[in-house]
Amino acid sequence: MTEKPLMRVLRGEPVWPPPVWLMRQAGRYLPEYMALREASGGFLARCLTPDMATEITLQPVRRYATDAAILFSDILVLPWALGQDLRFAEGEGPVMTPIRDAAGLSRLDLSRAPAETAPVMETVRRVRAALPDTCTLLGFAGSPFTVACYMVEGSGSRDFAATRIVAYADPAFFGRLIDILVEATVTYLAAQIEAGADAVMLFDTWAGVLPPDQFFAHVVRPTARIVATLKGRFPGIKIIGFPRLAGTFAADYVAATGVDCIGLDTSVDAARVAATLPVHIAVQGNLDPMALIAGGEPLAQETIRIRDALRGRPHIFNLGHGILPQTPPAHVAELLTTLRQVS
Ligand code: CP3
């Protein structure tokens, strides 16, 4: 059997045209997701019910024949599994009771997470069994820093001020929280790999809010520990890191963490960043989600520009951040047609 195109790229091989999937490819822009959402008991229930999570994971693969399926879940399922409360309020996103001190940490229990996340592993097994054999199955987790942002803040935020302040003011607390998350993330991703994930991705949405020393302490070092431990346990496992808005640190991040692929956000010139990386390191990205909403000629031009600029490099075509709910599903089909039309 020939290897899956996306896995070839993760092993450092350029593939033409590049394999493609889109962050948040399952979700509210798809009518079939919205139909299922009506009937289900809330977002967390959708993540933790294998029937629904499997169906939602497969929806975009069926519709578009993307080169990867990404497990349908959320980065906040892990803190929930550790014992922090979590609800998704309509129109305001995640809401949790903030954890800002040692008393808050004492409410977290690493030992309960494997049982709480067992339904996620069942979803991975079911998706694995249903996927076409050219399609890569991606597992994922949030990176410790980004997950800590939500745990400390207790919600989304424009600037995650409470988190960034406590990281300076109480480094013992913040370091302990990051350590707990490193350990929990390794266990969680290892279980996904054992259940059938081909590769895993670490989402670090808020990595770019930190100054250099804090970036290395809270983003790079914890990520390096997760990568080293997983690669020790699963030789050959491929790992994608997505340190969003960490532009000037891309090469340092890759060198110091040991990831096989770096996700790039829309703020950088992907080819220019790629030129600073070892040739076997894959890049993933970085179409602007707004161009996908706009569609038409601007979408085609941007798709071709990014694809062609990275020709000859191991590249996984993707967005620079998740698909937004107002995206017309037909534009995703247009994007894939343009991307795959090569002479
Ligand atoms: O990419 C995928 O299709 C896989 C599933 C996935 C979701 N969230 C589903 C989701 C993944 C990989 C995530 C990651 C995630 N979740 C991140 C990192 C990437 C990023 O987008 O920055 C973050 C920061 C979260 C936390 C989160 N989850 C927020 C802030 C919100 C509310 C905002 C929003 O978009 O509604 C969510 C909810 C969420 N996660 C939805 C989906 C499909 C919407 C749920 C719904 O209302 O149906």
mmCIF file of C-alpha atoms and ligand atoms in Angstrom:
data_model
loop_
_atom_site.group_PDB
_atom_site.id
_atom_site.type_symbol
_atom_site.label_atom_id
_atom_site.label_comp_id
_atom_site.label_asym_id
_atom_site.label_seq_id
_atom_site.Cartn_x
_atom_site.Cartn_y
_atom_site.Cartn_z
ATOM 1 C CA MET A 1 0.000 0.000 0.000
ATOM 2 C CA THR A 2 1.333 3.442 -0.890
ATOM 3 C CA GLU A 3 1.593 5.845 2.004
ATOM 4 C CA LYS A 4 -1.022 8.541 2.638
ATOM 5 C CA PRO A 5 -0.033 11.837 0.925
ATOM 6 C CA LEU A 6 -0.248 13.870 4.121
ATOM 7 C CA MET A 7 1.961 11.377 5.986
ATOM 8 C CA ARG A 8 4.548 11.558 3.201
ATOM 9 C CA VAL A 9 4.686 15.328 3.724
ATOM 10 C CA LEU A 10 5.085 14.865 7.490
ATOM 11 C CA ARG A 11 8.067 12.601 6.736
ATOM 12 C CA GLY A 12 9.654 15.488 4.851
ATOM 13 C CA GLU A 13 8.723 14.664 1.269
ATOM 14 C CA PRO A 14 7.308 17.377 -1.051
ATOM 15 C CA VAL A 15 4.009 16.191 -2.612
ATOM 16 C CA TRP A 16 2.419 17.988 -5.589
ATOM 17 C CA PRO A 17 -0.275 19.257 -5.463
ATOM 18 C CA PRO A 18 -0.015 19.546 -1.667
ATOM 19 C CA PRO A 19 -2.402 17.569 0.563
ATOM 20 C CA VAL A 20 -5.041 19.722 2.251
ATOM 21 C CA TRP A 21 -7.308 19.899 5.275
ATOM 22 C CA LEU A 22 -8.767 22.931 7.035
ATOM 23 C CA MET A 23 -8.697 23.839 10.707
ATOM 24 C CA ARG A 24 -12.280 23.644 12.065
ATOM 25 C CA GLN A 25 -13.321 21.817 8.899
ATOM 26 C CA ALA A 26 -16.184 20.302 10.902
ATOM 27 C CA GLY A 27 -18.500 22.857 12.464
ATOM 28 C CA ARG A 28 -21.124 25.528 12.198
ATOM 29 C CA TYR A 29 -20.561 26.529 8.538
ATOM 30 C CA LEU A 30 -21.785 23.041 7.472
ATOM 31 C CA PRO A 31 -25.578 22.549 7.249
ATOM 32 C CA GLU A 32 -25.180 18.858 8.145
ATOM 33 C CA TYR A 33 -23.405 19.875 11.394
ATOM 34 C CA MET A 34 -26.158 22.388 12.192
ATOM 35 C CA ALA A 35 -28.825 19.707 11.626
ATOM 36 C CA LEU A 36 -27.103 17.368 14.070
ATOM 37 C CA ARG A 37 -26.491 20.233 16.515
ATOM 38 C CA GLU A 38 -30.249 20.894 16.792
ATOM 39 C CA ALA A 39 -30.849 17.371 18.009
ATOM 40 C CA SER A 40 -27.895 17.019 20.409
ATOM 41 C CA GLY A 41 -27.472 17.987 24.039
ATOM 42 C CA GLY A 42 -24.799 20.695 23.829
ATOM 43 C CA PHE A 43 -21.263 20.999 22.510
ATOM 44 C CA LEU A 44 -19.543 18.949 25.222
ATOM 45 C CA ALA A 45 -22.081 16.146 24.695
ATOM 46 C CA ARG A 46 -21.285 16.194 20.964
ATOM 47 C CA CYS A 47 -17.572 15.811 21.770
ATOM 48 C CA LEU A 48 -18.179 12.976 24.253
ATOM 49 C CA THR A 49 -20.748 10.895 22.365
ATOM 50 C CA PRO A 50 -18.833 8.655 19.932
ATOM 51 C CA ASP A 51 -21.805 8.300 17.547
ATOM 52 C CA MET A 52 -22.102 12.045 17.076
ATOM 53 C CA ALA A 53 -18.400 12.886 17.232
ATOM 54 C CA THR A 54 -17.634 10.205 14.623
ATOM 55 C CA GLU A 55 -20.350 11.453 12.283
ATOM 56 C CA ILE A 56 -19.238 15.108 12.667
ATOM 57 C CA THR A 57 -15.571 14.192 12.091
ATOM 58 C CA LEU A 58 -16.501 12.421 8.850
ATOM 59 C CA GLN A 59 -18.843 15.127 7.469
ATOM 60 C CA PRO A 60 -16.176 17.321 5.814
ATOM 61 C CA VAL A 61 -14.219 14.284 4.587
ATOM 62 C CA ARG A 62 -17.324 13.009 2.788
ATOM 63 C CA ARG A 63 -18.216 16.381 1.360
ATOM 64 C CA TYR A 64 -14.751 17.465 0.179
ATOM 65 C CA ALA A 65 -12.453 14.414 0.220
ATOM 66 C CA THR A 66 -9.912 16.295 2.334
ATOM 67 C CA ASP A 67 -6.559 14.560 2.867
ATOM 68 C CA ALA A 68 -7.068 14.506 6.635
ATOM 69 C CA ALA A 69 -9.837 14.051 9.150
ATOM 70 C CA ILE A 70 -9.323 15.849 12.451
ATOM 71 C CA LEU A 71 -10.942 14.307 15.482
ATOM 72 C CA PHE A 72 -14.040 16.295 16.467
ATOM 73 C CA SER A 73 -13.456 17.413 20.030
ATOM 74 C CA ASP A 74 -12.105 20.546 21.728
ATOM 75 C CA ILE A 75 -8.898 21.577 23.463
ATOM 76 C CA LEU A 76 -10.934 22.271 26.628
ATOM 77 C CA VAL A 77 -12.085 18.655 26.979
ATOM 78 C CA LEU A 78 -8.770 17.929 28.754
ATOM 79 C CA PRO A 79 -9.146 20.485 31.600
ATOM 80 C CA TRP A 80 -12.746 19.319 31.939
ATOM 81 C CA ALA A 81 -11.496 15.723 32.256
ATOM 82 C CA LEU A 82 -9.060 16.876 34.963
ATOM 83 C CA GLY A 83 -11.996 18.177 37.005
ATOM 84 C CA GLN A 84 -12.492 21.829 35.999
ATOM 85 C CA ASP A 85 -16.100 22.691 35.202
ATOM 86 C CA LEU A 86 -16.834 23.736 31.605
ATOM 87 C CA ARG A 87 -19.835 24.923 29.673
ATOM 88 C CA PHE A 88 -20.185 26.457 26.249
ATOM 89 C CA ALA A 89 -22.573 29.386 26.496
ATOM 90 C CA GLU A 90 -24.408 30.308 23.286
ATOM 91 C CA GLY A 91 -22.717 33.326 21.733
ATOM 92 C CA GLU A 92 -20.051 33.744 24.433
ATOM 93 C CA GLY A 93 -17.873 30.640 24.076
ATOM 94 C CA PRO A 94 -16.378 28.561 26.893
ATOM 95 C CA VAL A 95 -17.056 29.394 30.564
ATOM 96 C CA MET A 96 -15.070 27.773 33.409
ATOM 97 C CA THR A 97 -14.461 28.581 37.099
ATOM 98 C CA PRO A 98 -10.999 30.242 36.989
ATOM 99 C CA ILE A 99 -8.022 28.476 38.602
ATOM 100 C CA ARG A 100 -5.534 31.047 39.919
ATOM 101 C CA ASP A 101 -3.847 29.542 42.987
ATOM 102 C CA ALA A 102 -2.757 26.338 44.750
ATOM 103 C CA ALA A 103 -6.295 25.736 46.064
ATOM 104 C CA GLY A 104 -7.533 25.785 42.473
ATOM 105 C CA LEU A 105 -4.823 23.322 41.413
ATOM 106 C CA SER A 106 -5.868 20.930 44.185
ATOM 107 C CA ARG A 107 -9.216 20.542 42.402
ATOM 108 C CA LEU A 108 -7.429 18.955 39.399
ATOM 109 C CA ASP A 109 -6.925 15.195 39.388
ATOM 110 C CA LEU A 110 -4.670 13.623 36.759
ATOM 111 C CA SER A 111 -5.874 10.130 37.592
ATOM 112 C CA ARG A 112 -9.463 10.726 36.424
ATOM 113 C CA ALA A 113 -8.671 12.000 32.914
ATOM 114 C CA PRO A 114 -8.207 8.633 31.145
ATOM 115 C CA ALA A 115 -11.679 7.398 32.158
ATOM 116 C CA GLU A 116 -13.325 10.761 31.390
ATOM 117 C CA THR A 117 -11.761 10.877 27.916
ATOM 118 C CA ALA A 118 -12.473 7.218 27.070
ATOM 119 C CA PRO A 119 -15.353 8.256 24.711
ATOM 120 C CA VAL A 120 -12.869 10.369 22.706
ATOM 121 C CA MET A 121 -10.713 7.270 22.166
ATOM 122 C CA GLU A 122 -13.780 5.312 21.049
ATOM 123 C CA THR A 123 -14.418 8.072 18.474
ATOM 124 C CA VAL A 124 -10.828 7.778 17.220
ATOM 125 C CA ARG A 125 -11.251 4.011 16.761
ATOM 126 C CA ARG A 126 -14.544 4.425 14.902
ATOM 127 C CA VAL A 127 -13.256 7.195 12.615
ATOM 128 C CA ARG A 128 -10.154 5.148 11.898
ATOM 129 C CA ALA A 129 -12.310 2.199 10.787
ATOM 130 C CA ALA A 130 -14.517 4.389 8.549
ATOM 131 C CA LEU A 131 -11.850 6.457 6.762
ATOM 132 C CA PRO A 132 -10.664 5.883 3.193
ATOM 133 C CA ASP A 133 -7.113 4.544 3.343
ATOM 134 C CA THR A 134 -5.642 7.659 1.671
ATOM 135 C CA CYS A 135 -6.995 9.904 4.435
ATOM 136 C CA THR A 136 -4.828 10.736 7.458
ATOM 137 C CA LEU A 137 -6.432 10.786 10.908
ATOM 138 C CA LEU A 138 -5.192 13.640 13.086
ATOM 139 C CA GLY A 139 -5.540 13.609 16.845
ATOM 140 C CA PHE A 140 -4.940 16.820 18.781
ATOM 141 C CA ALA A 141 -4.664 18.625 22.068
ATOM 142 C CA GLY A 142 -4.194 22.234 23.071
ATOM 143 C CA SER A 143 -0.682 23.191 24.105
ATOM 144 C CA PRO A 144 -0.218 23.641 27.842
ATOM 145 C CA PHE A 145 0.108 27.423 27.560
ATOM 146 C CA THR A 146 -3.069 27.959 25.528
ATOM 147 C CA VAL A 147 -5.077 25.548 27.678
ATOM 148 C CA ALA A 148 -3.724 27.312 30.798
ATOM 149 C CA CYS A 149 -4.934 30.633 29.339
ATOM 150 C CA TYR A 150 -8.549 29.416 29.387
ATOM 151 C CA MET A 151 -8.157 27.637 32.752
ATOM 152 C CA VAL A 152 -6.815 30.753 34.495
ATOM 153 C CA GLU A 153 -9.007 33.291 32.696
ATOM 154 C CA GLY A 154 -12.142 31.135 32.969
ATOM 155 C CA SER A 155 -13.251 32.169 29.470
ATOM 156 C CA GLY A 156 -11.949 33.478 26.182
ATOM 157 C CA SER A 157 -10.309 36.896 26.320
ATOM 158 C CA ARG A 158 -8.899 39.584 24.040
ATOM 159 C CA ASP A 159 -5.493 39.597 25.776
ATOM 160 C CA PHE A 160 -5.515 36.914 28.536
ATOM 161 C CA ALA A 161 -4.268 39.530 30.996
ATOM 162 C CA ALA A 162 -5.050 37.544 34.187
ATOM 163 C CA THR A 163 -3.025 34.588 32.881
ATOM 164 C CA ARG A 164 -0.043 36.650 31.752
ATOM 165 C CA ILE A 165 0.027 38.567 35.051
ATOM 166 C CA VAL A 166 -0.135 35.455 37.249
ATOM 167 C CA ALA A 167 2.662 33.858 35.170
ATOM 168 C CA TYR A 168 4.913 36.711 36.399
ATOM 169 C CA ALA A 169 3.447 37.227 39.857
ATOM 170 C CA ASP A 170 3.228 33.573 40.937
ATOM 171 C CA PRO A 171 5.669 31.543 38.819
ATOM 172 C CA ALA A 172 5.477 28.565 41.205
ATOM 173 C CA PHE A 173 1.715 28.300 40.649
ATOM 174 C CA PHE A 174 1.913 28.838 36.902
ATOM 175 C CA GLY A 175 4.825 26.406 36.488
ATOM 176 C CA ARG A 176 2.916 23.753 38.432
ATOM 177 C CA LEU A 177 -0.158 24.259 36.226
ATOM 178 C CA ILE A 178 1.969 23.905 33.073
ATOM 179 C CA ASP A 179 3.626 20.756 34.523
ATOM 180 C CA ILE A 180 0.225 19.171 35.231
ATOM 181 C CA LEU A 181 -0.852 19.970 31.672
ATOM 182 C CA VAL A 182 2.335 18.527 30.150
ATOM 183 C CA GLU A 183 1.723 15.242 31.936
ATOM 184 C CA ALA A 184 -2.014 15.161 31.137
ATOM 185 C CA THR A 185 -1.381 16.057 27.472
ATOM 186 C CA VAL A 186 1.177 13.275 27.013
ATOM 187 C CA THR A 187 -1.243 10.700 28.452
ATOM 188 C CA TYR A 188 -4.136 12.066 26.368
ATOM 189 C CA LEU A 189 -2.214 12.137 23.053
ATOM 190 C CA ALA A 190 -0.627 8.737 23.703
ATOM 191 C CA ALA A 191 -4.138 7.290 24.105
ATOM 192 C CA GLN A 192 -5.230 8.900 20.809
ATOM 193 C CA ILE A 193 -2.201 7.400 19.040
ATOM 194 C CA GLU A 194 -2.929 3.980 20.528
ATOM 195 C CA ALA A 195 -6.569 4.298 19.387
ATOM 196 C CA GLY A 196 -5.459 4.937 15.780
ATOM 197 C CA ALA A 197 -4.434 8.572 15.200
ATOM 198 C CA ASP A 198 -1.764 8.699 12.439
ATOM 199 C CA ALA A 199 -0.286 11.959 13.718
ATOM 200 C CA VAL A 200 -1.137 14.580 16.335
ATOM 201 C CA MET A 201 -1.303 18.372 16.418
ATOM 202 C CA LEU A 202 -0.749 20.782 19.307
ATOM 203 C CA PHE A 203 -2.873 23.954 19.026
ATOM 204 C CA ASP A 204 -1.139 26.936 20.639
ATOM 205 C CA THR A 205 -3.520 29.723 19.665
ATOM 206 C CA TRP A 206 -2.168 32.255 22.181
ATOM 207 C CA ALA A 207 1.589 31.464 21.939
ATOM 208 C CA GLY A 208 2.183 34.839 20.273
ATOM 209 C CA VAL A 209 1.113 36.981 23.254
ATOM 210 C CA LEU A 210 4.312 36.236 25.219
ATOM 211 C CA PRO A 211 7.673 38.054 25.264
ATOM 212 C CA PRO A 212 10.764 35.935 24.396
ATOM 213 C CA ASP A 213 11.745 34.545 27.820
ATOM 214 C CA GLN A 214 8.161 33.648 28.692
ATOM 215 C CA PHE A 215 7.636 32.177 25.221
ATOM 216 C CA PHE A 216 10.566 29.819 25.764
ATOM 217 C CA ALA A 217 9.501 28.948 29.312
ATOM 218 C CA HIS A 218 5.765 28.419 28.767
ATOM 219 C CA VAL A 219 5.499 27.461 25.083
ATOM 220 C CA VAL A 220 8.778 25.989 23.807
ATOM 221 C CA ARG A 221 9.974 23.963 26.818
ATOM 222 C CA PRO A 222 6.625 22.312 27.638
ATOM 223 C CA THR A 223 6.100 21.502 23.945
ATOM 224 C CA ALA A 224 9.612 20.016 23.745
ATOM 225 C CA ARG A 225 8.838 17.775 26.743
ATOM 226 C CA ILE A 226 5.603 16.534 25.174
ATOM 227 C CA VAL A 227 7.294 15.862 21.805
ATOM 228 C CA ALA A 228 10.276 14.061 23.358
ATOM 229 C CA THR A 229 8.099 11.861 25.558
ATOM 230 C CA LEU A 230 5.713 10.915 22.733
ATOM 231 C CA LYS A 231 8.558 10.209 20.304
ATOM 232 C CA GLY A 232 10.239 8.086 22.971
ATOM 233 C CA ARG A 233 7.085 6.019 23.366
ATOM 234 C CA PHE A 234 6.045 5.975 19.688
ATOM 235 C CA PRO A 235 9.140 6.070 17.457
ATOM 236 C CA GLY A 236 8.185 7.549 14.091
ATOM 237 C CA ILE A 237 5.098 9.392 15.363
ATOM 238 C CA LYS A 238 4.667 12.736 13.570
ATOM 239 C CA ILE A 239 3.750 15.892 15.455
ATOM 240 C CA ILE A 240 2.472 19.239 14.142
ATOM 241 C CA GLY A 241 2.930 22.347 16.316
ATOM 242 C CA PHE A 242 0.877 25.508 15.767
ATOM 243 C CA PRO A 243 2.383 28.380 17.772
ATOM 244 C CA ARG A 244 0.035 31.039 16.404
ATOM 245 C CA LEU A 245 1.477 34.546 15.984
ATOM 246 C CA ALA A 246 4.953 33.413 17.055
ATOM 247 C CA GLY A 247 6.328 34.653 13.685
ATOM 248 C CA THR A 248 9.948 35.563 14.371
ATOM 249 C CA PHE A 249 10.428 32.506 16.596
ATOM 250 C CA ALA A 250 9.401 29.869 14.050
ATOM 251 C CA ALA A 251 12.896 28.468 13.433
ATOM 252 C CA ASP A 252 13.767 28.463 17.150
ATOM 253 C CA TYR A 253 10.449 26.785 17.961
ATOM 254 C CA VAL A 254 11.062 24.015 15.413
ATOM 255 C CA ALA A 255 14.676 23.456 16.488
ATOM 256 C CA ALA A 256 13.947 23.440 20.207
ATOM 257 C CA THR A 257 10.670 21.481 20.256
ATOM 258 C CA GLY A 258 11.434 18.731 17.738
ATOM 259 C CA VAL A 259 8.081 19.028 15.915
ATOM 260 C CA ASP A 260 7.965 17.613 12.360
ATOM 261 C CA CYS A 261 5.710 20.336 10.998
ATOM 262 C CA ILE A 262 4.898 23.905 11.971
ATOM 263 C CA GLY A 263 1.488 25.458 11.395
ATOM 264 C CA LEU A 264 1.760 29.041 10.160
ATOM 265 C CA ASP A 265 -0.833 31.743 10.743
ATOM 266 C CA THR A 266 -1.815 34.342 8.149
ATOM 267 C CA SER A 267 0.549 37.022 9.474
ATOM 268 C CA VAL A 268 3.671 35.475 7.900
ATOM 269 C CA ASP A 269 4.979 34.860 4.389
ATOM 270 C CA ALA A 270 5.002 31.061 4.446
ATOM 271 C CA ALA A 271 7.796 30.621 1.882
ATOM 272 C CA ARG A 272 10.002 33.083 3.720
ATOM 273 C CA VAL A 273 9.527 31.213 7.005
ATOM 274 C CA ALA A 274 10.068 27.867 5.240
ATOM 275 C CA ALA A 275 13.414 29.144 3.925
ATOM 276 C CA THR A 276 14.634 29.485 7.537
ATOM 277 C CA LEU A 277 13.771 25.842 8.398
ATOM 278 C CA PRO A 278 15.595 22.559 7.699
ATOM 279 C CA VAL A 279 14.383 21.177 4.315
ATOM 280 C CA HIS A 280 12.723 18.092 5.846
ATOM 281 C CA ILE A 281 10.498 20.192 8.150
ATOM 282 C CA ALA A 282 6.965 20.518 6.795
ATOM 283 C CA VAL A 283 4.955 23.721 6.938
ATOM 284 C CA GLN A 284 1.172 23.851 7.230
ATOM 285 C CA GLY A 285 -0.985 26.810 6.257
ATOM 286 C CA ASN A 286 -1.707 29.615 5.763
ATOM 287 C CA LEU A 287 -4.649 30.921 3.730
ATOM 288 C CA ASP A 288 -6.559 33.773 5.347
ATOM 289 C CA PRO A 289 -10.009 32.480 6.502
ATOM 290 C CA MET A 290 -11.411 35.817 5.266
ATOM 291 C CA ALA A 291 -10.336 35.035 1.689
ATOM 292 C CA LEU A 292 -12.285 31.794 2.000
ATOM 293 C CA ILE A 293 -15.394 33.755 3.019
ATOM 294 C CA ALA A 294 -14.885 36.189 0.124
ATOM 295 C CA GLY A 295 -14.494 33.392 -2.455
ATOM 296 C CA GLY A 296 -14.155 33.987 -6.201
ATOM 297 C CA GLU A 297 -11.030 35.403 -7.823
ATOM 298 C CA PRO A 298 -9.314 36.632 -4.605
ATOM 299 C CA LEU A 299 -9.665 33.141 -3.094
ATOM 300 C CA ALA A 300 -8.250 31.495 -6.230
ATOM 301 C CA GLN A 301 -5.336 33.944 -6.381
ATOM 302 C CA GLU A 302 -4.406 33.506 -2.721
ATOM 303 C CA THR A 303 -4.694 29.714 -2.959
ATOM 304 C CA ILE A 304 -2.385 29.563 -5.979
ATOM 305 C CA ARG A 305 0.053 32.088 -4.519
ATOM 306 C CA ILE A 306 0.550 30.069 -1.314
ATOM 307 C CA ARG A 307 0.591 26.689 -3.091
ATOM 308 C CA ASP A 308 3.132 27.765 -5.721
ATOM 309 C CA ALA A 309 5.391 29.666 -3.315
ATOM 310 C CA LEU A 310 5.905 26.443 -1.336
ATOM 311 C CA ARG A 311 6.351 24.162 -4.339
ATOM 312 C CA GLY A 312 9.279 21.801 -3.745
ATOM 313 C CA ARG A 313 8.857 21.988 0.055
ATOM 314 C CA PRO A 314 6.938 19.567 2.242
ATOM 315 C CA HIS A 315 3.697 21.569 2.549
ATOM 316 C CA ILE A 316 0.235 20.785 3.921
ATOM 317 C CA PHE A 317 -2.231 23.319 2.579
ATOM 318 C CA ASN A 318 -4.481 24.746 5.306
ATOM 319 C CA LEU A 319 -5.880 27.997 6.635
ATOM 320 C CA GLY A 320 -3.915 30.268 8.970
ATOM 321 C CA HIS A 321 -6.698 29.880 11.577
ATOM 322 C CA GLY A 322 -10.037 28.062 11.838
ATOM 323 C CA ILE A 323 -12.931 28.303 9.349
ATOM 324 C CA LEU A 324 -15.485 30.877 10.509
ATOM 325 C CA PRO A 325 -19.203 29.975 10.780
ATOM 326 C CA GLN A 326 -20.237 32.438 8.031
ATOM 327 C CA THR A 327 -18.082 30.626 5.418
ATOM 328 C CA PRO A 328 -20.129 29.436 2.406
ATOM 329 C CA PRO A 329 -19.531 25.668 2.060
ATOM 330 C CA ALA A 330 -19.311 26.100 -1.739
ATOM 331 C CA HIS A 331 -16.167 28.227 -1.282
ATOM 332 C CA VAL A 332 -14.398 25.298 0.372
ATOM 333 C CA ALA A 333 -15.180 23.198 -2.704
ATOM 334 C CA GLU A 334 -13.823 26.035 -4.922
ATOM 335 C CA LEU A 335 -10.625 26.153 -2.867
ATOM 336 C CA LEU A 336 -10.018 22.419 -3.260
ATOM 337 C CA THR A 337 -10.691 22.519 -7.012
ATOM 338 C CA THR A 338 -8.248 25.404 -7.507
ATOM 339 C CA LEU A 339 -5.625 23.793 -5.299
ATOM 340 C CA ARG A 340 -5.781 20.454 -7.083
ATOM 341 C CA GLN A 341 -5.767 21.918 -10.632
ATOM 342 C CA VAL A 342 -2.120 21.639 -11.643
ATOM 343 C CA SER A 343 -0.664 21.429 -15.121
HETATM 344 O O1 CP3 B 1 -10.707 21.552 13.648
HETATM 345 C C1 CP3 B 1 -11.690 20.809 13.866
HETATM 346 O O2 CP3 B 1 -12.654 20.726 13.057
HETATM 347 C C2 CP3 B 1 -11.668 19.863 15.051
HETATM 348 C C3 CP3 B 1 -12.372 20.280 16.229
HETATM 349 C C4 CP3 B 1 -11.887 21.485 17.047
HETATM 350 C C5 CP3 B 1 -12.794 22.367 17.699
HETATM 351 N N1 CP3 B 1 -12.060 23.250 18.452
HETATM 352 C C6 CP3 B 1 -14.248 22.299 17.580
HETATM 353 C C7 CP3 B 1 -15.084 23.402 18.099
HETATM 354 C C8 CP3 B 1 -10.595 21.896 17.372
HETATM 355 C C9 CP3 B 1 -9.265 21.346 16.902
HETATM 356 C C10 CP3 B 1 -10.725 23.004 18.273
HETATM 357 C C11 CP3 B 1 -9.584 23.704 18.866
HETATM 358 C C12 CP3 B 1 -9.800 24.830 19.762
HETATM 359 N N2 CP3 B 1 -10.826 25.027 20.655
HETATM 360 C C13 CP3 B 1 -8.891 25.904 19.893
HETATM 361 C C14 CP3 B 1 -7.569 26.061 19.177
HETATM 362 C C15 CP3 B 1 -7.724 26.519 17.777
HETATM 363 C C16 CP3 B 1 -8.371 27.867 17.626
HETATM 364 O O3 CP3 B 1 -9.472 27.896 17.046
HETATM 365 O O4 CP3 B 1 -7.787 28.856 18.049
HETATM 366 C C17 CP3 B 1 -9.427 26.778 20.868
HETATM 367 C C18 CP3 B 1 -8.814 28.080 21.354
HETATM 368 C C19 CP3 B 1 -10.643 26.200 21.351
HETATM 369 C C20 CP3 B 1 -11.539 26.702 22.428
HETATM 370 C C21 CP3 B 1 -12.909 26.994 21.943
HETATM 371 N N3 CP3 B 1 -13.801 26.051 21.502
HETATM 372 C C22 CP3 B 1 -13.536 28.253 21.853
HETATM 373 C C23 CP3 B 1 -12.880 29.574 22.225
HETATM 374 C C24 CP3 B 1 -14.825 28.043 21.361
HETATM 375 C C25 CP3 B 1 -15.907 29.083 21.199
HETATM 376 C C26 CP3 B 1 -15.746 29.873 19.960
HETATM 377 C C27 CP3 B 1 -16.477 29.200 18.829
HETATM 378 O O5 CP3 B 1 -15.895 29.071 17.741
HETATM 379 O O6 CP3 B 1 -17.640 28.823 19.062
HETATM 380 C C28 CP3 B 1 -14.964 26.641 21.105
HETATM 381 C C29 CP3 B 1 -16.160 25.954 20.556
HETATM 382 C C30 CP3 B 1 -15.967 25.010 19.405
HETATM 383 N N4 CP3 B 1 -14.915 24.161 19.256
HETATM 384 C C31 CP3 B 1 -16.874 24.822 18.337
HETATM 385 C C32 CP3 B 1 -16.332 23.805 17.509
HETATM 386 C C33 CP3 B 1 -16.950 23.195 16.268
HETATM 387 C C34 CP3 B 1 -18.233 25.520 18.159
HETATM 388 C C35 CP3 B 1 -19.232 24.711 18.945
HETATM 389 C C36 CP3 B 1 -20.649 24.925 18.548
HETATM 390 O O7 CP3 B 1 -21.234 25.918 18.996
HETATM 391 O O8 CP3 B 1 -21.194 24.059 17.830
#
